[in-house]
GROMACS .gro file of N, CA and C in nm:
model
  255
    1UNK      N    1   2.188  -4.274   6.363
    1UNK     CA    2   2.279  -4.366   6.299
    1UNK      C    3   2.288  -4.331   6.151
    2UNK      N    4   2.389  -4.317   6.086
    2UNK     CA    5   2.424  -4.285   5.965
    2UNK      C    6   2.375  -4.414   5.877
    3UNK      N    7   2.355  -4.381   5.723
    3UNK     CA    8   2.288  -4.439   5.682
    3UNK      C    9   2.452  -4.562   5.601
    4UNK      N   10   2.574  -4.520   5.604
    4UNK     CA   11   2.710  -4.612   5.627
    4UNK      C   12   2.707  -4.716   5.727
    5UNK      N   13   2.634  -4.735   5.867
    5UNK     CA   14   2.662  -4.751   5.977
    5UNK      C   15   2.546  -4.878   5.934
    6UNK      N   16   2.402  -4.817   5.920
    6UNK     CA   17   2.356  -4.888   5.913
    6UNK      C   18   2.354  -5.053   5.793
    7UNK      N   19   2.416  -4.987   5.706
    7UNK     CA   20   2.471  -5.056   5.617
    7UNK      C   21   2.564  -5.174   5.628
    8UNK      N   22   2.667  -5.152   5.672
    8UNK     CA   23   2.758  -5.236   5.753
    8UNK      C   24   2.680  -5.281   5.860
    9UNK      N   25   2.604  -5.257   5.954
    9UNK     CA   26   2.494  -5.322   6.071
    9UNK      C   27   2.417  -5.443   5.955
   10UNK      N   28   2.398  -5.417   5.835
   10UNK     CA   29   2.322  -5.534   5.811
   10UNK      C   30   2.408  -5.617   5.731
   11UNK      N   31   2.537  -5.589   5.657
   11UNK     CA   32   2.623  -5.668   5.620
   11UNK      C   33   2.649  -5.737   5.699
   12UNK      N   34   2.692  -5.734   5.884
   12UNK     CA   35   2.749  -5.820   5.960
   12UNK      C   36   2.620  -5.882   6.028
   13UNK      N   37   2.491  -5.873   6.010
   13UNK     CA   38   2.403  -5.938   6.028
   13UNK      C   39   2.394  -6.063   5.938
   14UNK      N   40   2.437  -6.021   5.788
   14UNK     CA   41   2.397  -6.143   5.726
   14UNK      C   42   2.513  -6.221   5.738
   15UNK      N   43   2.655  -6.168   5.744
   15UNK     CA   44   2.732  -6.226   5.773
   15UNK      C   45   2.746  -6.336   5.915
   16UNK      N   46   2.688  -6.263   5.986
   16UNK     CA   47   2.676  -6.381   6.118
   16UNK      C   48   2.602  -6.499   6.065
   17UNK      N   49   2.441  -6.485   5.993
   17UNK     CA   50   2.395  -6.609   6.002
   17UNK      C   51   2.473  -6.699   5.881
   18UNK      N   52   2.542  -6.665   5.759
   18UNK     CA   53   2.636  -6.715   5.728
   18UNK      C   54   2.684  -6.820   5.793
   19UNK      N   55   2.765  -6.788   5.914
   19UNK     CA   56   2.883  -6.884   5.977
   19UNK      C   57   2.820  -6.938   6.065
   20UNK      N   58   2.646  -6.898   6.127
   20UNK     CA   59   2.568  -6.994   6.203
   20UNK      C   60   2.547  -7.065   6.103
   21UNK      N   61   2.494  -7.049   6.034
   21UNK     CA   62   2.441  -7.200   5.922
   21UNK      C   63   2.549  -7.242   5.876
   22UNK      N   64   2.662  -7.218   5.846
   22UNK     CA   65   2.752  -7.311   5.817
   22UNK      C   66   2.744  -7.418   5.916
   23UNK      N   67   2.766  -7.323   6.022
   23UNK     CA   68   2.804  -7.450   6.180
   23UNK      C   69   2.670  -7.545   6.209
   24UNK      N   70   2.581  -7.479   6.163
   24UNK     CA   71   2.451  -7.571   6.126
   24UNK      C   72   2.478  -7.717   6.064
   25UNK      N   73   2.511  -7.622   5.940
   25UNK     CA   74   2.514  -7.789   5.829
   25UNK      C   75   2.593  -7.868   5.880
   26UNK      N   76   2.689  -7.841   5.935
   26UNK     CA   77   2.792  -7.961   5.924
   26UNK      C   78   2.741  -8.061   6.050
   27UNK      N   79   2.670  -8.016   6.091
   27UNK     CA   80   2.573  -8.157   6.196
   27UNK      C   81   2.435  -8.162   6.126
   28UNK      N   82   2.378  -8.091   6.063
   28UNK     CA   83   2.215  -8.119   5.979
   28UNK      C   84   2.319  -8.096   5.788
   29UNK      N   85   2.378  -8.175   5.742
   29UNK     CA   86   2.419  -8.175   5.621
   29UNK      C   87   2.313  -8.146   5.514
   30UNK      N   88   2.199  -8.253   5.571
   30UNK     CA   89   2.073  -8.281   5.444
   30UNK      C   90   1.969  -8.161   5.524
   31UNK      N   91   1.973  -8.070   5.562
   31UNK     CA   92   1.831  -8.005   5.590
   31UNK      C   93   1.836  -7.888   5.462
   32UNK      N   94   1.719  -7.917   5.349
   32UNK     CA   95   1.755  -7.844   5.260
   32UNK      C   96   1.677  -7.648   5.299
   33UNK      N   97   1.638  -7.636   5.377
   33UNK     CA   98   1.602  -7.538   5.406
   33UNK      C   99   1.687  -7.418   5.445
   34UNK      N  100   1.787  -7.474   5.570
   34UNK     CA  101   1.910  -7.438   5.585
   34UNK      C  102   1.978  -7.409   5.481
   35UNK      N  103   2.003  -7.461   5.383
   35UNK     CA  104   2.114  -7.435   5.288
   35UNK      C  105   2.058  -7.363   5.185
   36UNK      N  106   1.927  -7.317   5.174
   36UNK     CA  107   1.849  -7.215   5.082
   36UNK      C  108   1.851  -7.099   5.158
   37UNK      N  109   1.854  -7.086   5.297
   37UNK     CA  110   1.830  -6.963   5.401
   37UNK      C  111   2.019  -6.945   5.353
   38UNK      N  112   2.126  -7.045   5.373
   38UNK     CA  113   2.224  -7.001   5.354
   38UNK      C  114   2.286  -6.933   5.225
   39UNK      N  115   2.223  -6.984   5.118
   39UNK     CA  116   2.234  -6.937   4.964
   39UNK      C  117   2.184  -6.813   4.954
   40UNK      N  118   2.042  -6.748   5.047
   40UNK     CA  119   2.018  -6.629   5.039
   40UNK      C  120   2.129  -6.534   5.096
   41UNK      N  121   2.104  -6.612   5.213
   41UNK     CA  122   2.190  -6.478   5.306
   41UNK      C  123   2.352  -6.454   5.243
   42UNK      N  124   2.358  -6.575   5.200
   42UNK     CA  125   2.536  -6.533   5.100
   42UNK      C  126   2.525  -6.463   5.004
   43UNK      N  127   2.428  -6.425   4.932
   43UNK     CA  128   2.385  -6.333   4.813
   43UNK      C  129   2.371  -6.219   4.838
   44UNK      N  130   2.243  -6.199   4.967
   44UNK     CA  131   2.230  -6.086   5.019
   44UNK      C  132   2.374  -6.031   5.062
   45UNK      N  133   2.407  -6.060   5.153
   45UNK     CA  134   2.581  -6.017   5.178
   45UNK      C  135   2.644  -5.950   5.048
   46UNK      N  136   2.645  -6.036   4.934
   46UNK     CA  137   2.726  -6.006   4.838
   46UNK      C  138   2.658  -5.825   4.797
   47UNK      N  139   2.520  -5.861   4.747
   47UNK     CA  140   2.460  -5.726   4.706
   47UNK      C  141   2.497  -5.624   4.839
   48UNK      N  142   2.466  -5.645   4.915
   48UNK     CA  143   2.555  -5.555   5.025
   48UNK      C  144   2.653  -5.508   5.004
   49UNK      N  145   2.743  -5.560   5.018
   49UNK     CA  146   2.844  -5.551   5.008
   49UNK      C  147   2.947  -5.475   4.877
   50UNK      N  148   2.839  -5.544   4.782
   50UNK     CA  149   2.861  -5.452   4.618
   50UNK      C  150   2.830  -5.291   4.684
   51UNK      N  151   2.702  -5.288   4.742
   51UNK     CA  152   2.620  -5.193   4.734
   51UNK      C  153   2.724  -5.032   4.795
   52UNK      N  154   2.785  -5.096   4.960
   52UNK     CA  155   2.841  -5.030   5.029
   52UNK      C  156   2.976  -5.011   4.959
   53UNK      N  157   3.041  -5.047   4.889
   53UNK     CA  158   3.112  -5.023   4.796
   53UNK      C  159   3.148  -4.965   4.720
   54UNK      N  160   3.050  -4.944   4.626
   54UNK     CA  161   2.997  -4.840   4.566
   54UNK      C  162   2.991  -4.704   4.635
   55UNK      N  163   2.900  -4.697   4.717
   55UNK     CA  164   2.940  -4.564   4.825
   55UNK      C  165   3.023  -4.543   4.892
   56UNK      N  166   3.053  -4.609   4.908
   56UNK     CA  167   3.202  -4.580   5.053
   56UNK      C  168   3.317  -4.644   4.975
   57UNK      N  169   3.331  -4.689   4.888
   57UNK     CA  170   3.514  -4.787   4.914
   57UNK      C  171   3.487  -4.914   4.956
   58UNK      N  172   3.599  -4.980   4.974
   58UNK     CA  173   3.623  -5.092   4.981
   58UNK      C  174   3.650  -5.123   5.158
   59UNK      N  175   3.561  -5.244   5.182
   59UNK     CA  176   3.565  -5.265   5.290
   59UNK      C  177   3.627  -5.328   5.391
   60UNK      N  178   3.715  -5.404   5.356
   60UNK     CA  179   3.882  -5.460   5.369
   60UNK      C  180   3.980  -5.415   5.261
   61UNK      N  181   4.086  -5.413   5.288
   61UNK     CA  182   4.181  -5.376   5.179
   61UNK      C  183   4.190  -5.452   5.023
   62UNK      N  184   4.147  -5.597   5.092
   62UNK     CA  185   4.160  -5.698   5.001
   62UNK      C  186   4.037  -5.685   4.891
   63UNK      N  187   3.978  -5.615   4.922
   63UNK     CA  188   3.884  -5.581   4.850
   63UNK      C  189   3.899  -5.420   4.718
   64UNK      N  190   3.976  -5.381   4.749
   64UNK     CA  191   4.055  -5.327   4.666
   64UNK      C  192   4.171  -5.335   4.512
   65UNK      N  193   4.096  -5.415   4.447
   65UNK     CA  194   4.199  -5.519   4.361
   65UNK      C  195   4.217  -5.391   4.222
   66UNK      N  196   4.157  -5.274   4.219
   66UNK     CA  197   4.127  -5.216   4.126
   66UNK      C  198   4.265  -5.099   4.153
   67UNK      N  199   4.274  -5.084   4.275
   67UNK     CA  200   4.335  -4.927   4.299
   67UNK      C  201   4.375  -4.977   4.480
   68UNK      N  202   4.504  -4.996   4.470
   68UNK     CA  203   4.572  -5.032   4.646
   68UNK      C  204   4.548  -4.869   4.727
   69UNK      N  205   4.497  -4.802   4.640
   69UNK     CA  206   4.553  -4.652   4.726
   69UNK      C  207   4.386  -4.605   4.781
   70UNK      N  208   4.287  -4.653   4.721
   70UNK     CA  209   4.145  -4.623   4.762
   70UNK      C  210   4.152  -4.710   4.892
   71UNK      N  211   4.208  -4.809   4.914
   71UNK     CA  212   4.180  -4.828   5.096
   71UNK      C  213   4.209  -4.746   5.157
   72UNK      N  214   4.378  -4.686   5.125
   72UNK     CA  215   4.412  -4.558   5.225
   72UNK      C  216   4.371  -4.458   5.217
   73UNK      N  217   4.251  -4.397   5.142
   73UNK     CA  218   4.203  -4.276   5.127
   73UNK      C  219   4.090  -4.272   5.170
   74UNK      N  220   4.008  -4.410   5.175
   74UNK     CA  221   3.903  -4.403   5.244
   74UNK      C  222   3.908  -4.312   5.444
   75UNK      N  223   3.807  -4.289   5.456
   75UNK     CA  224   3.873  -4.205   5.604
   75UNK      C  225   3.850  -4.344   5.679
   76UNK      N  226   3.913  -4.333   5.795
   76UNK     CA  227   3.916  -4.451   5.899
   76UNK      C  228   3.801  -4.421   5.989
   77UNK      N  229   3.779  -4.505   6.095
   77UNK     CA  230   3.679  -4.462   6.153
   77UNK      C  231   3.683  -4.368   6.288
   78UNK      N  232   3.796  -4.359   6.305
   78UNK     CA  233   3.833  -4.194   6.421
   78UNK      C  234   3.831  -4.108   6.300
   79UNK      N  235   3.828  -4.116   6.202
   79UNK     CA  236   3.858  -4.001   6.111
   79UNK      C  237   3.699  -3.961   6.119
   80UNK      N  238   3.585  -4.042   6.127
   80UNK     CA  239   3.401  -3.956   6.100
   80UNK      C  240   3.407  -3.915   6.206
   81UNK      N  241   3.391  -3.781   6.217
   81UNK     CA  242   3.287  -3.690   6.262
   81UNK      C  243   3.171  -3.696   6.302
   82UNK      N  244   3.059  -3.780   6.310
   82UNK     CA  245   2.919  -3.786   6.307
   82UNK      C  246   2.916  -3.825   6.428
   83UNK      N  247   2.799  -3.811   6.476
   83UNK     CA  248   2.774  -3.873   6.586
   83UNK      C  249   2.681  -4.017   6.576
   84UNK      N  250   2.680  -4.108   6.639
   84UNK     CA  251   2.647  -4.227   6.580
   84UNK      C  252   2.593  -4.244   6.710
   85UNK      N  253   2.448  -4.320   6.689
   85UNK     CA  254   2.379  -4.329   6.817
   85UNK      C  255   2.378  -4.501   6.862
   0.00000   0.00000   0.00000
């Protein structure tokens, strides 16, 4: 597994528990533990997300606010070559 692959593998990790603990709170509002596990994992995401960025481009288009033409130059993903296990 490429070390891109794995990267994005843990962005959408933190991103999942994100939208579990959201769906959390809104039936446990007051559990303050939850909403500190959620403050991390939204941070972590972010540094992620900076991080993979930095190396690769932008990871939705919308994320591109600097330069519209670095989404389309990034390669797509039929475009890698690698083999990914």
């Amino acid at each position: 597994m490429t070390e891109r692959t794995k990267l994005m593998q843990k962005i959408a990790s933190y991103d999942f528990a994100i939208v579990e603990l959201n769906l959390y709170l809104d039936t446990h509002p007051n559990d303050s533990a939850a909403k500190r596990r959620l403050s991390d994992s939204e941070h972590k995401s972010r540094e992620l997300r900076h991080e993979y960025e930095e190396k690769y481009g932008p990871i939705v288009f919308r994320d591109s606010s600097d330069n519209r033409m670095k989404w389309i130059k990034n390669p797509w993903p039929w475009d890698l070559c690698e083999e990914e296990d």
